[in-house]
Amino acid sequence: GVVYIGMLDAADATGDAKFNDYVAQRLNMLANYLKVAPPRGGAGGAPGARGGRGGGGLAGLTTPFSLDQCGAMCAGLLKAKLAGVGPDLSAVTNVWVDFITTKVPRLADGTIARHVPMPDTIWADDMYMSVPALAWMGKISGDKKYYDDAVKQVVQMSARLFRPAQGIYAHGWITTNPDPIDIHWGRANGWCAMAMCELLDALPADYPSRPAILSLYRAHLRGLASLQSADGLWHQLLDRPDSYLETSASAMFV
């Protein structure tokens, strides 16, 4: 899903059709698969969801049991639909959006959560695994509830994970742990930055909460910029220069 989004953005930036062709070829393959294995929805809070893996092969796409299996792919396919690239895969994206909005575990205030490794945990990764899909569904459908949910996830996850003094995100938060988990994993911060970037691209210019998201996004990028190494990359643990220089988070930040 991340690759498809990257390819679609590359086509938009360069005007080179080969990037869209890459996505179209693979989505046609997925469409052929779905003819024999149509989506059936997921089990959300069922015990199988706690393992976060479900079946093998493409089973996680047609019957998702975790955000990992469908969140990024959902965003990629929705962006492809908006760009007019590949076949219409609404049959599966509708299942995934329903899974994200009604079946994924949430805290009492509606924040998306996980039950592993402990009950009611929040992962920075899940900002990306949920927000872009919700945002692009809002743009496709015109239904404000998807925008509202996407904004809510960013705001409420950030309330628990963002460290304003440093301008970076902690990796996780646990309901039952009174102590903050101040492990600032590089790629988790990358997921947050990319999620907010996608949300800002999708939100209408006059959406009431857009300035708040933009302010948070800028505060995060300022924090990240202050931690860039002299080599140009960022460390695996952002505020730990004794951790190794990492490439994928650096690519996300740039």
CSV table of N, CA, C and O in Angstrom, one decimal, residues 1 5 67 70-79 82 92-101 106 112 126-141 143 145-147 149-151 153 194-196 198-199 202:
chain,number,residue,atom,x,y,z
A,1,GLY,N,0.8,-1.2,0.0
A,1,GLY,CA,0.0,0.0,0.0
A,1,GLY,C,0.8,1.3,0.0
A,1,GLY,O,0.6,2.2,-0.7
A,5,ILE,N,1.1,4.2,-3.0
A,5,ILE,CA,0.9,5.6,-2.8
A,5,ILE,C,2.1,6.4,-3.3
A,5,ILE,O,2.0,7.4,-3.9
A,67,LEU,N,-5.1,-3.9,11.5
A,67,LEU,CA,-4.9,-2.8,10.7
A,67,LEU,C,-3.7,-3.0,9.8
A,67,LEU,O,-3.6,-2.5,8.6
A,70,CYS,N,-4.7,-4.3,6.3
A,70,CYS,CA,-5.5,-3.6,5.3
A,70,CYS,C,-5.4,-2.1,5.3
A,70,CYS,O,-5.8,-1.4,4.3
A,71,GLY,N,-4.8,-1.5,6.3
A,71,GLY,CA,-4.9,0.0,6.5
A,71,GLY,C,-4.1,0.7,5.3
A,71,GLY,O,-4.7,1.6,4.7
A,72,ALA,N,-2.9,0.4,5.1
A,72,ALA,CA,-2.1,1.0,4.1
A,72,ALA,C,-2.6,0.7,2.7
A,72,ALA,O,-2.6,1.5,1.8
A,73,MET,N,-3.0,-0.6,2.5
A,73,MET,CA,-3.5,-1.0,1.2
A,73,MET,C,-4.8,-0.3,0.9
A,73,MET,O,-5.0,0.2,-0.2
A,74,CYS,N,-5.6,-0.1,1.9
A,74,CYS,CA,-6.9,0.7,1.7
A,74,CYS,C,-6.6,2.1,1.2
A,74,CYS,O,-7.2,2.6,0.2
A,75,ALA,N,-5.6,2.8,1.9
A,75,ALA,CA,-5.3,4.1,1.5
A,75,ALA,C,-4.7,4.1,0.0
A,75,ALA,O,-5.1,5.0,-0.8
A,76,GLY,N,-3.9,3.2,-0.3
A,76,GLY,CA,-3.3,3.1,-1.6
A,76,GLY,C,-4.4,2.9,-2.7
A,76,GLY,O,-4.4,3.5,-3.8
A,77,LEU,N,-5.3,2.0,-2.5
A,77,LEU,CA,-6.4,1.7,-3.4
A,77,LEU,C,-7.3,2.9,-3.6
A,77,LEU,O,-7.8,3.2,-4.7
A,78,LEU,N,-7.6,3.6,-2.5
A,78,LEU,CA,-8.5,4.7,-2.6
A,78,LEU,C,-7.8,5.9,-3.4
A,78,LEU,O,-8.5,6.6,-4.2
A,79,LYS,N,-6.5,6.1,-3.1
A,79,LYS,CA,-5.8,7.1,-3.9
A,79,LYS,C,-5.8,6.7,-5.4
A,79,LYS,O,-5.8,7.6,-6.3
A,82,LEU,N,-9.1,7.7,-6.9
A,82,LEU,CA,-9.2,9.1,-7.1
A,82,LEU,C,-8.4,9.5,-8.3
A,82,LEU,O,-8.7,10.5,-9.0
A,92,VAL,N,-13.7,-4.2,-2.1
A,92,VAL,CA,-12.8,-4.6,-1.0
A,92,VAL,C,-12.4,-3.3,-0.2
A,92,VAL,O,-12.4,-3.5,1.1
A,93,THR,N,-12.3,-2.2,-0.7
A,93,THR,CA,-12.0,-1.0,0.1
A,93,THR,C,-13.2,-0.7,1.0
A,93,THR,O,-13.0,-0.2,2.1
A,94,ASN,N,-14.4,-0.9,0.6
A,94,ASN,CA,-15.6,-0.7,1.5
A,94,ASN,C,-15.5,-1.6,2.7
A,94,ASN,O,-15.8,-1.2,3.8
A,95,VAL,N,-15.1,-2.9,2.5
A,95,VAL,CA,-14.9,-3.8,3.6
A,95,VAL,C,-13.8,-3.3,4.5
A,95,VAL,O,-14.0,-3.4,5.8
A,96,TRP,N,-12.7,-2.8,4.0
A,96,TRP,CA,-11.6,-2.4,4.8
A,96,TRP,C,-12.0,-1.1,5.6
A,96,TRP,O,-11.7,-1.0,6.8
A,97,VAL,N,-12.7,-0.2,5.0
A,97,VAL,CA,-13.1,1.0,5.7
A,97,VAL,C,-14.1,0.7,6.8
A,97,VAL,O,-14.0,1.2,7.9
A,98,ASP,N,-15.0,-0.3,6.5
A,98,ASP,CA,-15.9,-0.7,7.6
A,98,ASP,C,-15.1,-1.4,8.7
A,98,ASP,O,-15.4,-1.2,9.9
A,99,PHE,N,-14.1,-2.2,8.4
A,99,PHE,CA,-13.3,-2.8,9.4
A,99,PHE,C,-12.6,-1.7,10.3
A,99,PHE,O,-12.6,-1.8,11.5
A,100,ILE,N,-12.0,-0.7,9.6
A,100,ILE,CA,-11.3,0.3,10.4
A,100,ILE,C,-12.3,1.1,11.3
A,100,ILE,O,-12.0,1.4,12.4
A,101,THR,N,-13.5,1.4,10.8
A,101,THR,CA,-14.4,2.2,11.5
A,101,THR,C,-15.3,1.5,12.5
A,101,THR,O,-15.7,2.1,13.5
A,106,ARG,N,-11.0,-0.1,20.0
A,106,ARG,CA,-10.9,1.3,20.3
A,106,ARG,C,-11.0,1.6,21.8
A,106,ARG,O,-11.6,0.8,22.5
A,112,ILE,N,-8.2,4.5,18.3
A,112,ILE,CA,-7.9,3.2,17.8
A,112,ILE,C,-6.8,2.6,18.7
A,112,ILE,O,-5.8,3.3,19.0
A,126,ASP,N,-0.1,3.1,14.1
A,126,ASP,CA,-1.5,3.0,13.7
A,126,ASP,C,-2.1,4.3,13.3
A,126,ASP,O,-3.2,4.3,12.7
A,127,MET,N,-1.4,5.4,13.5
A,127,MET,CA,-1.8,6.7,12.9
A,127,MET,C,-1.8,6.6,11.4
A,127,MET,O,-2.7,7.0,10.7
A,128,TYR,N,-0.7,5.9,10.9
A,128,TYR,CA,-0.7,5.7,9.4
A,128,TYR,C,-1.6,4.6,8.9
A,128,TYR,O,-2.1,4.7,7.8
A,129,MET,N,-1.7,3.6,9.8
A,129,MET,CA,-2.5,2.4,9.3
A,129,MET,C,-4.0,2.7,9.3
A,129,MET,O,-4.8,1.9,8.9
A,130,SER,N,-4.4,3.9,9.8
A,130,SER,CA,-5.9,4.2,9.9
A,130,SER,C,-6.2,5.6,9.2
A,130,SER,O,-7.1,5.7,8.4
A,131,VAL,N,-5.4,6.6,9.5
A,131,VAL,CA,-5.8,8.0,9.1
A,131,VAL,C,-5.8,8.2,7.6
A,131,VAL,O,-6.8,8.8,7.1
A,132,PRO,N,-4.8,7.8,6.8
A,132,PRO,CA,-4.9,8.1,5.4
A,132,PRO,C,-6.1,7.4,4.7
A,132,PRO,O,-6.8,8.0,3.9
A,133,ALA,N,-6.4,6.2,5.1
A,133,ALA,CA,-7.6,5.5,4.6
A,133,ALA,C,-8.9,6.2,4.9
A,133,ALA,O,-9.7,6.4,4.0
A,134,LEU,N,-9.0,6.6,6.1
A,134,LEU,CA,-10.2,7.4,6.5
A,134,LEU,C,-10.3,8.7,5.8
A,134,LEU,O,-11.4,9.1,5.3
A,135,ALA,N,-9.1,9.4,5.6
A,135,ALA,CA,-9.1,10.7,5.0
A,135,ALA,C,-9.5,10.6,3.5
A,135,ALA,O,-10.3,11.4,3.0
A,136,TRP,N,-8.9,9.6,2.8
A,136,TRP,CA,-9.2,9.5,1.4
A,136,TRP,C,-10.7,9.0,1.2
A,136,TRP,O,-11.3,9.3,0.2
A,137,MET,N,-11.2,8.2,2.1
A,137,MET,CA,-12.6,7.7,2.0
A,137,MET,C,-13.5,9.0,2.2
A,137,MET,O,-14.5,9.1,1.5
A,138,GLY,N,-13.1,9.9,3.0
A,138,GLY,CA,-13.8,11.1,3.2
A,138,GLY,C,-13.9,11.9,1.9
A,138,GLY,O,-14.9,12.4,1.5
A,139,LYS,N,-12.8,12.0,1.2
A,139,LYS,CA,-12.7,12.7,-0.1
A,139,LYS,C,-13.5,12.0,-1.2
A,139,LYS,O,-14.2,12.7,-1.9
A,140,ILE,N,-13.5,10.7,-1.2
A,140,ILE,CA,-14.2,10.0,-2.2
A,140,ILE,C,-15.7,10.0,-2.0
A,140,ILE,O,-16.5,10.2,-2.9
A,141,SER,N,-16.1,9.8,-0.7
A,141,SER,CA,-17.5,9.7,-0.4
A,141,SER,C,-18.2,11.1,-0.2
A,141,SER,O,-19.4,11.2,-0.3
A,143,ASP,N,-18.4,12.2,2.7
A,143,ASP,CA,-19.0,12.1,4.0
A,143,ASP,C,-18.1,12.6,5.1
A,143,ASP,O,-17.0,12.1,5.3
A,145,LYS,N,-18.0,12.3,8.2
A,145,LYS,CA,-17.7,11.5,9.3
A,145,LYS,C,-16.3,10.9,9.2
A,145,LYS,O,-15.6,10.6,10.2
A,146,TYR,N,-15.8,10.6,8.0
A,146,TYR,CA,-14.5,10.0,7.8
A,146,TYR,C,-13.4,11.0,8.1
A,146,TYR,O,-12.4,10.7,8.7
A,147,TYR,N,-13.6,12.2,7.6
A,147,TYR,CA,-12.7,13.3,8.0
A,147,TYR,C,-12.6,13.5,9.5
A,147,TYR,O,-11.5,13.6,10.1
A,149,ASP,N,-13.3,11.4,11.9
A,149,ASP,CA,-12.6,10.3,12.6
A,149,ASP,C,-11.1,10.3,12.4
A,149,ASP,O,-10.3,10.1,13.3
A,150,ALA,N,-10.7,10.7,11.1
A,150,ALA,CA,-9.2,10.8,10.9
A,150,ALA,C,-8.6,11.9,11.7
A,150,ALA,O,-7.5,11.6,12.3
A,151,VAL,N,-9.2,13.0,11.8
A,151,VAL,CA,-8.7,14.1,12.7
A,151,VAL,C,-8.7,13.7,14.1
A,151,VAL,O,-7.7,13.9,14.8
A,153,GLN,N,-8.3,10.7,15.4
A,153,GLN,CA,-7.2,9.8,15.6
A,153,GLN,C,-5.9,10.5,15.8
A,153,GLN,O,-5.1,10.2,16.7
A,194,MET,N,4.0,10.9,7.9
A,194,MET,CA,3.3,10.6,6.7
A,194,MET,C,1.8,10.6,6.8
A,194,MET,O,1.1,11.0,5.9
A,195,ALA,N,1.3,10.2,7.9
A,195,ALA,CA,-0.2,10.2,8.2
A,195,ALA,C,-0.7,11.6,8.1
A,195,ALA,O,-1.8,11.9,7.5
A,196,MET,N,0.0,12.5,8.8
A,196,MET,CA,-0.5,13.9,8.8
A,196,MET,C,-0.4,14.5,7.5
A,196,MET,O,-1.3,15.3,7.1
A,198,GLU,N,-0.7,13.0,4.5
A,198,GLU,CA,-1.8,12.5,3.7
A,198,GLU,C,-3.1,13.1,4.1
A,198,GLU,O,-4.0,13.5,3.3
A,199,LEU,N,-3.3,13.3,5.4
A,199,LEU,CA,-4.5,13.9,5.9
A,199,LEU,C,-4.7,15.3,5.5
A,199,LEU,O,-5.7,15.8,5.0
A,202,ALA,N,-5.8,15.5,1.9
A,202,ALA,CA,-7.1,15.1,1.7
A,202,ALA,C,-8.2,16.1,2.2
A,202,ALA,O,-9.2,16.3,1.6
